PDB file of C-alpha atoms in Angstrom:
ATOM      1  CA  MET U  21      -0.478   1.748  -0.236  1.00 35.00           C
ATOM      2  CA  ILE U  22      -1.289   1.132   3.709  1.00 36.00           C
ATOM      3  CA  VAL U  23       0.478   2.056   7.020  1.00 34.00           C
ATOM      4  CA  VAL U  24      -0.307   1.492  10.702  1.00 31.00           C
ATOM      5  CA  LEU U  25       1.297   2.840  13.828  1.00 30.00           C
ATOM      6  CA  ALA U  26       1.227   0.251  16.666  1.00 29.00           C
ATOM      7  CA  VAL U  27       1.968  -3.350  17.540  1.00 30.00           C
ATOM      8  CA  PHE U  28      -0.889  -5.002  19.441  1.00 30.00           C
ATOM      9  CA  ALA U  29      -2.076  -8.594  19.761  1.00 30.00           C
ATOM     10  CA  PHE U  30      -4.361  -9.882  16.999  1.00 32.00           C
ATOM     11  CA  ALA U  31      -7.226 -12.310  17.453  1.00 31.00           C
ATOM     12  CA  ALA U  32      -6.129 -15.938  17.379  1.00 29.00           C
ATOM     13  CA  LYS U  33      -7.617 -16.398  13.906  1.00 35.00           C
ATOM     14  CA  ALA U  34      -5.215 -13.818  12.410  1.00 38.00           C
ATOM     15  CA  ILE U  35      -2.162 -15.811  11.352  1.00 41.00           C
ATOM     16  CA  ALA U  36       1.213 -14.208  10.600  1.00 47.00           C
ATOM     17  CA  GLU U  37       2.860 -15.907   7.663  1.00 58.00           C
ATOM     18  CA  SER U  38       4.659 -15.270   4.402  1.00 75.00           C
ATOM     19  CA  ILE U  39       2.325 -15.361   1.390  1.00 88.00           C
ATOM     20  CA  PRO U  40       3.145 -18.113  -1.154  1.00 89.00           C
ATOM     21  CA  VAL U  41       3.361 -17.160  -4.819  1.00 92.00           C
ATOM     22  CA  ARG U  42       0.250 -18.411  -6.656  1.00 91.00           C
ATOM     23  CA  HIS U  43       0.418 -15.958  -9.572  1.00 90.00           C
ATOM     24  CA  ASN U  44       3.846 -14.868 -10.792  1.00 90.00           C
ATOM     25  CA  GLN U  45       3.763 -11.149 -11.509  1.00 92.00           C
ATOM     26  CA  LYS U  46       4.426 -10.047 -15.090  1.00 92.00           C
ATOM     27  CA  PRO U  47       5.563  -6.835 -16.800  1.00 93.00           C
ATOM     28  CA  MET U  48       2.685  -4.392 -16.670  1.00 91.00           C
ATOM     29  CA  HIS U  49       1.655  -0.840 -17.525  1.00 92.00           C
ATOM     30  CA  ARG U  50      -1.680   0.485 -16.305  1.00 90.00           C
ATOM     31  CA  PHE U  51      -3.363   3.802 -15.651  1.00 92.00           C
ATOM     32  CA  MET U  52      -5.214   4.787 -12.515  1.00 92.00           C
ATOM     33  CA  VAL U  53      -7.453   7.634 -11.405  1.00 93.00           C
ATOM     34  CA  ALA U  54      -7.898   8.991  -7.883  1.00 93.00           C
ATOM     35  CA  ARG U  55     -11.223  10.478  -6.800  1.00 92.00           C
ATOM     36  CA  SER U  56     -12.363  12.352  -3.711  1.00 89.00           C
ATOM     37  CA  ASP U  57     -15.346  11.348  -1.557  1.00 84.00           C
ATOM     38  CA  ASP U  58     -17.716  13.301  -3.820  1.00 86.00           C
ATOM     39  CA  GLY U  59     -16.501  11.462  -6.937  1.00 86.00           C
ATOM     40  CA  LYS U  60     -14.411  14.328  -8.304  1.00 91.00           C
ATOM     41  CA  THR U  61     -11.232  13.330 -10.139  1.00 93.00           C
ATOM     42  CA  ILE U  62      -8.289  14.783  -8.219  1.00 94.00           C
ATOM     43  CA  ALA U  63      -5.271  12.932  -9.635  1.00 95.00           C
ATOM     44  CA  SER U  64      -4.125  10.757 -12.517  1.00 95.00           C
ATOM     45  CA  GLY U  65      -1.959   7.742 -11.812  1.00 93.00           C
ATOM     46  CA  GLU U  66       0.427   5.521 -13.721  1.00 94.00           C
ATOM     47  CA  PHE U  67       1.524   2.039 -12.652  1.00 94.00           C
ATOM     48  CA  THR U  68       4.506   0.228 -14.184  1.00 94.00           C
ATOM     49  CA  GLN U  69       5.955  -3.165 -13.331  1.00 95.00           C
ATOM     50  CA  VAL U  70       9.224  -4.651 -14.608  1.00 96.00           C
ATOM     51  CA  VAL U  71      10.347  -8.250 -14.003  1.00 96.00           C
ATOM     52  CA  HIS U  72      13.944  -9.529 -14.034  1.00 95.00           C
ATOM     53  CA  GLY U  73      14.099 -13.213 -13.113  1.00 93.00           C
ATOM     54  CA  SER U  74      12.519 -13.545  -9.682  1.00 94.00           C
ATOM     55  CA  GLN U  75      12.828  -9.821  -8.935  1.00 96.00           C
ATOM     56  CA  VAL U  76       9.921  -7.455  -9.549  1.00 97.00           C
ATOM     57  CA  MET U  77      10.202  -3.657  -9.602  1.00 97.00           C
ATOM     58  CA  MET U  78       6.993  -1.639  -9.543  1.00 96.00           C
ATOM     59  CA  ARG U  79       6.183   2.056  -9.363  1.00 96.00           C
ATOM     60  CA  LEU U  80       2.893   3.879  -8.806  1.00 95.00           C
ATOM     61  CA  THR U  81       2.807   7.653  -9.288  1.00 96.00           C
ATOM     62  CA  TYR U  82      -0.148   9.998  -8.752  1.00 95.00           C
ATOM     63  CA  ARG U  83      -0.017  13.599 -10.010  1.00 96.00           C
ATOM     64  CA  PHE U  84      -2.587  15.967  -8.545  1.00 95.00           C
ATOM     65  CA  GLY U  85      -4.176  19.044 -10.035  1.00 94.00           C
ATOM     66  CA  ASP U  86      -2.699  21.206  -7.266  1.00 94.00           C
ATOM     67  CA  GLY U  87       0.840  20.027  -8.079  1.00 95.00           C
ATOM     68  CA  SER U  88       1.066  17.436  -5.290  1.00 94.00           C
ATOM     69  CA  ILE U  89       2.795  14.111  -5.978  1.00 95.00           C
ATOM     70  CA  ASP U  90       2.492  10.648  -4.461  1.00 94.00           C
ATOM     71  CA  ASP U  91       5.274   8.418  -5.782  1.00 95.00           C
ATOM     72  CA  GLU U  92       6.051   4.914  -4.494  1.00 95.00           C
ATOM     73  CA  GLU U  93       8.692   2.505  -5.808  1.00 97.00           C
ATOM     74  CA  THR U  94       8.897  -1.064  -4.525  1.00 97.00           C
ATOM     75  CA  THR U  95      11.208  -3.974  -5.333  1.00 97.00           C
ATOM     76  CA  TYR U  96      10.511  -7.512  -4.143  1.00 96.00           C
ATOM     77  CA  THR U  97      11.300 -11.127  -5.021  1.00 95.00           C
ATOM     78  CA  GLN U  98       8.773 -13.826  -5.900  1.00 94.00           C
ATOM     79  CA  GLY U  99      10.642 -17.046  -5.275  1.00 88.00           C
ATOM     80  CA  GLY U 100       8.229 -19.398  -3.516  1.00 89.00           C
ATOM     81  CA  THR U 101       7.064 -16.604  -1.211  1.00 92.00           C
ATOM     82  CA  PHE U 102       7.096 -12.832  -1.579  1.00 94.00           C
ATOM     83  CA  ARG U 103       9.982 -10.968   0.057  1.00 94.00           C
ATOM     84  CA  LEU U 104      10.444  -7.211   0.145  1.00 95.00           C
ATOM     85  CA  VAL U 105      13.795  -5.885  -1.101  1.00 96.00           C
ATOM     86  CA  SER U 106      13.247  -2.117  -0.891  1.00 96.00           C
ATOM     87  CA  ASN U 107      10.545   0.533  -0.795  1.00 96.00           C
ATOM     88  CA  HIS U 108      10.715   4.295  -1.316  1.00 95.00           C
ATOM     89  CA  HIS U 109       7.661   6.449  -0.704  1.00 93.00           C
ATOM     90  CA  LEU U 110       7.489  10.157  -1.477  1.00 93.00           C
ATOM     91  CA  GLN U 111       4.555  12.468  -0.795  1.00 91.00           C
ATOM     92  CA  LYS U 112       4.749  16.222  -1.195  1.00 90.00           C
ATOM     93  CA  GLY U 113       2.482  19.145  -1.990  1.00 91.00           C
ATOM     94  CA  PRO U 114      -0.559  20.865  -0.475  1.00 91.00           C
ATOM     95  CA  PHE U 115      -2.807  17.778  -0.720  1.00 90.00           C
ATOM     96  CA  PHE U 116      -0.859  16.020   2.042  1.00 85.00           C
ATOM     97  CA  THR U 117      -0.924  16.988   5.715  1.00 77.00           C
ATOM     98  CA  LYS U 118       2.736  16.094   6.202  1.00 79.00           C
ATOM     99  CA  PRO U 119       5.462  15.559   3.564  1.00 85.00           C
ATOM    100  CA  VAL U 120       6.915  12.041   3.455  1.00 87.00           C
ATOM    101  CA  ASP U 121      10.241  10.862   1.988  1.00 91.00           C
ATOM    102  CA  PHE U 122      10.931   7.437   3.437  1.00 91.00           C
ATOM    103  CA  THR U 123      13.112   4.554   2.237  1.00 94.00           C
ATOM    104  CA  VAL U 124      13.542   1.059   3.641  1.00 95.00           C
ATOM    105  CA  HIS U 125      16.064  -1.558   2.496  1.00 95.00           C
ATOM    106  CA  ALA U 126      14.759  -4.801   3.961  1.00 93.00           C
ATOM    107  CA  ALA U 127      17.874  -6.954   3.481  1.00 87.00           C
ATOM    108  CA  THR U 128      20.183  -4.599   5.379  1.00 92.00           C
ATOM    109  CA  GLY U 129      17.546  -3.175   7.722  1.00 92.00           C
ATOM    110  CA  THR U 130      18.499   0.373   6.705  1.00 93.00           C
ATOM    111  CA  VAL U 131      15.762   2.965   7.102  1.00 93.00           C
ATOM    112  CA  THR U 132      16.243   6.505   5.754  1.00 91.00           C
ATOM    113  CA  PHE U 133      14.177   9.662   6.239  1.00 87.00           C
ATOM    114  CA  ARG U 134      14.731  12.755   4.115  1.00 83.00           C
ATOM    115  CA  SER U 135      13.553  16.190   5.181  1.00 77.00           C
ATOM    116  CA  VAL U 136      14.006  19.770   4.011  1.00 73.00           C
ATOM    117  CA  ASP U 137      14.483  22.605   6.501  1.00 66.00           C
ATOM    118  CA  ARG U 138      13.192  26.159   6.199  1.00 70.00           C
ATOM    119  CA  ASP U 139      16.320  27.191   4.317  1.00 69.00           C
ATOM    120  CA  GLY U 140      15.786  24.473   1.705  1.00 71.00           C
ATOM    121  CA  LYS U 141      18.662  22.314   2.941  1.00 77.00           C
ATOM    122  CA  VAL U 142      18.123  18.550   2.598  1.00 78.00           C
ATOM    123  CA  HIS U 143      18.775  16.328   5.620  1.00 77.00           C
ATOM    124  CA  ASP U 144      19.047  12.516   5.513  1.00 81.00           C
ATOM    125  CA  GLN U 145      18.719  10.472   8.698  1.00 85.00           C
ATOM    126  CA  SER U 146      19.376   6.724   8.661  1.00 89.00           C
ATOM    127  CA  LYS U 147      19.164   3.939  11.189  1.00 90.00           C
ATOM    128  CA  HIS U 148      19.243   0.135  11.281  1.00 91.00           C
ATOM    129  CA  MET U 149      16.326  -2.026  12.384  1.00 91.00           C
ATOM    130  CA  ALA U 150      15.653  -5.751  12.669  1.00 89.00           C
ATOM    131  CA  LEU U 151      12.927  -6.269  10.070  1.00 89.00           C
ATOM    132  CA  PRO U 152      10.647  -9.334   9.733  1.00 88.00           C
ATOM    133  CA  ALA U 153      10.388 -11.546   6.656  1.00 88.00           C
ATOM    134  CA  ASP U 154       6.717 -10.601   6.147  1.00 89.00           C
ATOM    135  CA  LEU U 155       7.402  -6.863   5.760  1.00 92.00           C
ATOM    136  CA  ALA U 156       4.925  -5.626   3.128  1.00 93.00           C
ATOM    137  CA  ASN U 157       5.632  -1.934   2.501  1.00 93.00           C
ATOM    138  CA  GLY U 158       4.312  -1.054  -0.954  1.00 92.00           C
ATOM    139  CA  MET U 159       3.215  -4.592  -1.834  1.00 92.00           C
ATOM    140  CA  VAL U 160       0.012  -5.324   0.096  1.00 92.00           C
ATOM    141  CA  GLY U 161      -1.951  -5.266  -3.171  1.00 92.00           C
ATOM    142  CA  THR U 162       0.391  -7.850  -4.688  1.00 93.00           C
ATOM    143  CA  LEU U 163      -0.119 -10.129  -1.691  1.00 94.00           C
ATOM    144  CA  LEU U 164      -3.908  -9.887  -2.081  1.00 94.00           C
ATOM    145  CA  LEU U 165      -3.584 -11.138  -5.665  1.00 93.00           C
ATOM    146  CA  ASN U 166      -2.125 -14.355  -4.273  1.00 93.00           C
ATOM    147  CA  VAL U 167      -4.503 -15.339  -1.477  1.00 91.00           C
ATOM    148  CA  PRO U 168      -7.745 -17.337  -2.037  1.00 88.00           C
ATOM    149  CA  HIS U 169     -10.987 -15.364  -1.918  1.00 86.00           C
ATOM    150  CA  ASP U 170     -12.007 -17.389   1.150  1.00 86.00           C
ATOM    151  CA  THR U 171      -8.661 -17.071   2.933  1.00 89.00           C
ATOM    152  CA  ALA U 172      -8.557 -16.925   6.716  1.00 91.00           C
ATOM    153  CA  PRO U 173      -7.662 -13.522   8.195  1.00 92.00           C
ATOM    154  CA  PHE U 174      -3.920 -12.975   8.279  1.00 91.00           C
ATOM    155  CA  ARG U 175      -1.464 -10.279   9.222  1.00 89.00           C
ATOM    156  CA  VAL U 176       1.559  -8.697   7.579  1.00 90.00           C
ATOM    157  CA  GLY U 177       4.327  -6.490   8.904  1.00 88.00           C
ATOM    158  CA  MET U 178       4.595  -2.826   8.003  1.00 86.00           C
ATOM    159  CA  LEU U 179       7.199  -0.173   8.754  1.00 86.00           C
ATOM    160  CA  ALA U 180       5.444   3.123   9.430  1.00 80.00           C
ATOM    161  CA  ALA U 181       7.186   6.368   8.551  1.00 78.00           C
ATOM    162  CA  VAL U 182       6.649   7.951  11.980  1.00 72.00           C
ATOM    163  CA  GLY U 183       8.700   8.273  15.124  1.00 68.00           C
ATOM    164  CA  GLY U 184      11.901   7.295  13.330  1.00 72.00           C
ATOM    165  CA  GLY U 185      10.196   4.212  11.897  1.00 77.00           C
ATOM    166  CA  ARG U 186       7.790   1.942  13.770  1.00 78.00           C
ATOM    167  CA  LEU U 187       7.431  -1.751  13.018  1.00 78.00           C
ATOM    168  CA  VAL U 188       3.716  -2.559  13.119  1.00 77.00           C
ATOM    169  CA  HIS U 189       1.097  -4.876  11.599  1.00 83.00           C
ATOM    170  CA  LEU U 190      -2.000  -4.927   9.407  1.00 88.00           C
ATOM    171  CA  GLU U 191      -4.892  -7.368   9.755  1.00 91.00           C
ATOM    172  CA  VAL U 192      -6.308  -8.488   6.396  1.00 93.00           C
ATOM    173  CA  SER U 193      -9.629 -10.308   5.953  1.00 93.00           C
ATOM    174  CA  PRO U 194     -12.033 -11.024   3.068  1.00 93.00           C
ATOM    175  CA  GLN U 195     -15.404  -9.287   3.432  1.00 92.00           C
ATOM    176  CA  SER U 196     -17.640 -10.158   0.465  1.00 89.00           C
ATOM    177  CA  ASP U 197     -17.842 -10.991  -3.243  1.00 89.00           C
ATOM    178  CA  GLN U 198     -19.024  -8.437  -5.806  1.00 87.00           C
ATOM    179  CA  THR U 199     -19.341  -8.062  -9.566  1.00 84.00           C
ATOM    180  CA  VAL U 200     -17.148  -5.469 -11.285  1.00 82.00           C
ATOM    181  CA  GLN U 201     -16.965  -4.346 -14.905  1.00 78.00           C
ATOM    182  CA  LEU U 202     -13.647  -3.445 -16.509  1.00 76.00           C
ATOM    183  CA  GLY U 203     -13.095  -2.680 -20.165  1.00 73.00           C
ATOM    184  CA  GLY U 204     -16.578  -3.901 -21.062  1.00 77.00           C
ATOM    185  CA  GLN U 205     -16.046  -7.287 -19.384  1.00 80.00           C
ATOM    186  CA  THR U 206     -17.633  -8.549 -16.162  1.00 84.00           C
ATOM    187  CA  PHE U 207     -15.479 -10.014 -13.397  1.00 83.00           C
ATOM    188  CA  GLN U 208     -16.053 -11.471  -9.969  1.00 87.00           C
ATOM    189  CA  ALA U 209     -14.174  -9.563  -7.298  1.00 91.00           C
ATOM    190  CA  THR U 210     -13.263 -10.285  -3.699  1.00 93.00           C
ATOM    191  CA  VAL U 211     -13.507  -7.338  -1.320  1.00 94.00           C
ATOM    192  CA  PHE U 212     -10.779  -7.268   1.342  1.00 95.00           C
ATOM    193  CA  ARG U 213     -10.622  -5.155   4.472  1.00 94.00           C
ATOM    194  CA  VAL U 214      -7.192  -4.053   5.691  1.00 93.00           C
ATOM    195  CA  HIS U 215      -7.451  -2.969   9.294  1.00 88.00           C
ATOM    196  CA  PRO U 216      -4.773  -1.100  11.272  1.00 81.00           C
ATOM    197  CA  VAL U 217      -4.769  -2.291  14.878  1.00 72.00           C
ATOM    198  CA  LEU U 218      -3.929   0.655  17.121  1.00 63.00           C
ATOM    199  CA  GLY U 219      -3.258   1.082  20.791  1.00 55.00           C
ATOM    200  CA  SER U 220      -4.806   4.119  22.439  1.00 53.00           C
ATOM    201  CA  ILE U 221      -1.530   5.940  23.150  1.00 50.00           C
ATOM    202  CA  VAL U 222      -0.120   5.528  19.663  1.00 53.00           C
ATOM    203  CA  SER U 223      -3.495   6.358  18.127  1.00 55.00           C
ATOM    204  CA  LEU U 224      -3.541   9.652  20.029  1.00 55.00           C
ATOM    205  CA  PHE U 225       0.015  10.424  18.896  1.00 54.00           C
ATOM    206  CA  ALA U 226      -0.937   9.651  15.280  1.00 56.00           C
ATOM    207  CA  ARG U 227      -3.869  12.067  15.385  1.00 57.00           C
ATOM    208  CA  MET U 228      -1.665  14.781  16.863  1.00 57.00           C
ATOM    209  CA  ILE U 229       0.820  14.606  13.972  1.00 53.00           C
ATOM    210  CA  GLY U 230      -1.822  14.173  11.271  1.00 56.00           C
ATOM    211  CA  LEU U 231      -0.962  10.567  10.372  1.00 58.00           C
ATOM    212  CA  GLN U 232      -3.987   8.693  11.729  1.00 63.00           C
ATOM    213  CA  PRO U 233      -4.433   5.556   9.568  1.00 71.00           C
ATOM    214  CA  LYS U 234      -7.869   4.343   8.519  1.00 80.00           C
ATOM    215  CA  ASP U 235      -9.261   1.032   7.310  1.00 88.00           C
ATOM    216  CA  VAL U 236      -8.658   0.326   3.628  1.00 92.00           C
ATOM    217  CA  THR U 237     -11.034  -1.544   1.293  1.00 93.00           C
ATOM    218  CA  VAL U 238      -9.573  -3.356  -1.719  1.00 94.00           C
ATOM    219  CA  TRP U 239     -11.443  -4.941  -4.675  1.00 92.00           C
ATOM    220  CA  VAL U 240      -9.424  -7.771  -6.270  1.00 92.00           C
ATOM    221  CA  LEU U 241     -10.589  -9.225  -9.587  1.00 89.00           C
ATOM    222  CA  GLU U 242     -10.590 -13.030  -9.484  1.00 87.00           C
ATOM    223  CA  GLY U 243      -9.441 -15.417 -12.213  1.00 82.00           C
ATOM    224  CA  ASP U 244      -6.231 -16.666 -13.811  1.00 83.00           C
ATOM    225  CA  ASP U 245      -4.870 -13.122 -14.065  1.00 84.00           C
ATOM    226  CA  PRO U 246      -6.102 -11.341 -10.905  1.00 88.00           C
ATOM    227  CA  ALA U 247      -5.817  -7.574 -10.572  1.00 88.00           C
ATOM    228  CA  VAL U 248      -6.427  -4.878  -7.984  1.00 90.00           C
ATOM    229  CA  ALA U 249      -9.314  -2.872  -9.462  1.00 88.00           C
ATOM    230  CA  VAL U 250     -10.203  -0.414  -6.695  1.00 90.00           C
ATOM    231  CA  VAL U 251      -8.635   0.750  -3.441  1.00 92.00           C
ATOM    232  CA  ILE U 252     -10.511   3.060  -1.079  1.00 91.00           C
ATOM    233  CA  GLY U 253      -8.245   4.459   1.609  1.00 89.00           C
ATOM    234  CA  GLN U 254      -5.328   6.766   2.207  1.00 83.00           C
ATOM    235  CA  LEU U 255      -2.567   6.788  -0.392  1.00 77.00           C
ATOM    236  CA  GLY U 256       0.244   4.882   1.291  1.00 65.00           C
ATOM    237  CA  GLY U 257      -1.572   5.196   4.605  1.00 65.00           C
ATOM    238  CA  TYR U 258      -1.307   8.973   4.896  1.00 63.00           C
ATOM    239  CA  GLY U 259      -3.600  11.933   4.223  1.00 69.00           C
ATOM    240  CA  PRO U 260      -7.221  12.108   3.055  1.00 79.00           C
ATOM    241  CA  VAL U 261      -9.209   9.036   1.974  1.00 86.00           C
ATOM    242  CA  VAL U 262      -9.488   8.666  -1.808  1.00 90.00           C
ATOM    243  CA  SER U 263     -10.786   6.078  -4.258  1.00 90.00           C
ATOM    244  CA  SER U 264      -7.999   4.777  -6.522  1.00 89.00           C
ATOM    245  CA  ASP U 265      -9.398   2.922  -9.536  1.00 88.00           C
ATOM    246  CA  LEU U 266      -8.092   1.235 -12.635  1.00 84.00           C
ATOM    247  CA  VAL U 267      -9.184   3.373 -15.561  1.00 78.00           C
ATOM    248  CA  GLY U 268     -12.446   1.930 -16.949  1.00 65.00           C
ATOM    249  CA  THR U 269     -13.554   0.217 -13.726  1.00 65.00           C
ATOM    250  CA  ASP U 270     -17.255   0.194 -12.898  1.00 62.00           C
ATOM    251  CA  PHE U 271     -19.413  -1.725 -10.410  1.00 57.00           C
ATOM    252  CA  ALA U 272     -22.049  -3.948 -12.004  1.00 51.00           C
ATOM    253  CA  LYS U 273     -23.768  -4.282  -8.648  1.00 44.00           C
TER     254      LYS U 273
END
């Protein structure tokens, strides 16, 4: 759900590495709700996850009251470490500053952009890129389920859907522990900060095209079956900041 637009050096404490599998992902079906800054419900979401052997396919779709859609499908493998297979992200409708239809196939390095011209004709543009093993498009939340609450800051690769595709990084670090209530039960949660590291030139370009990424805050429920409970940030790294919550989530303190 997070995109950045530049490659710059991280602090020495931020270590780039593949995330080992601590919790194998299981079939899942959950409902989400997206809220604006003032707490108003603006979209309903549905999350599904299907597992075939070591391959996991997940999809998160938000449908907005104004007809806008945010739809992201991700396939990855969980064999020792997590490895992205493919990711397709679609955003369209008046809620979003710019439409997005972006697909990446990690194994082949094929990146495809789809656009529609003024006459309604669809155009597909593809190119090949050398992609790193830690590419995390669409699966940052899954990675956070598998790192200790006191993990050292680390970084992951991300392919941003701008400028024909830019290979960049995110810096992830734990911030605090909080108590969260879900379904009448109380859970401990680790709060993570996901920070896009931008250079000044690329940051200016991002603002000009309306794709300036912001920090994202993620609440991860701890325990034997961890879950992402709340994400505050841009959906997929684009557009306005929203709060995306599991239905029934509440903060105890």
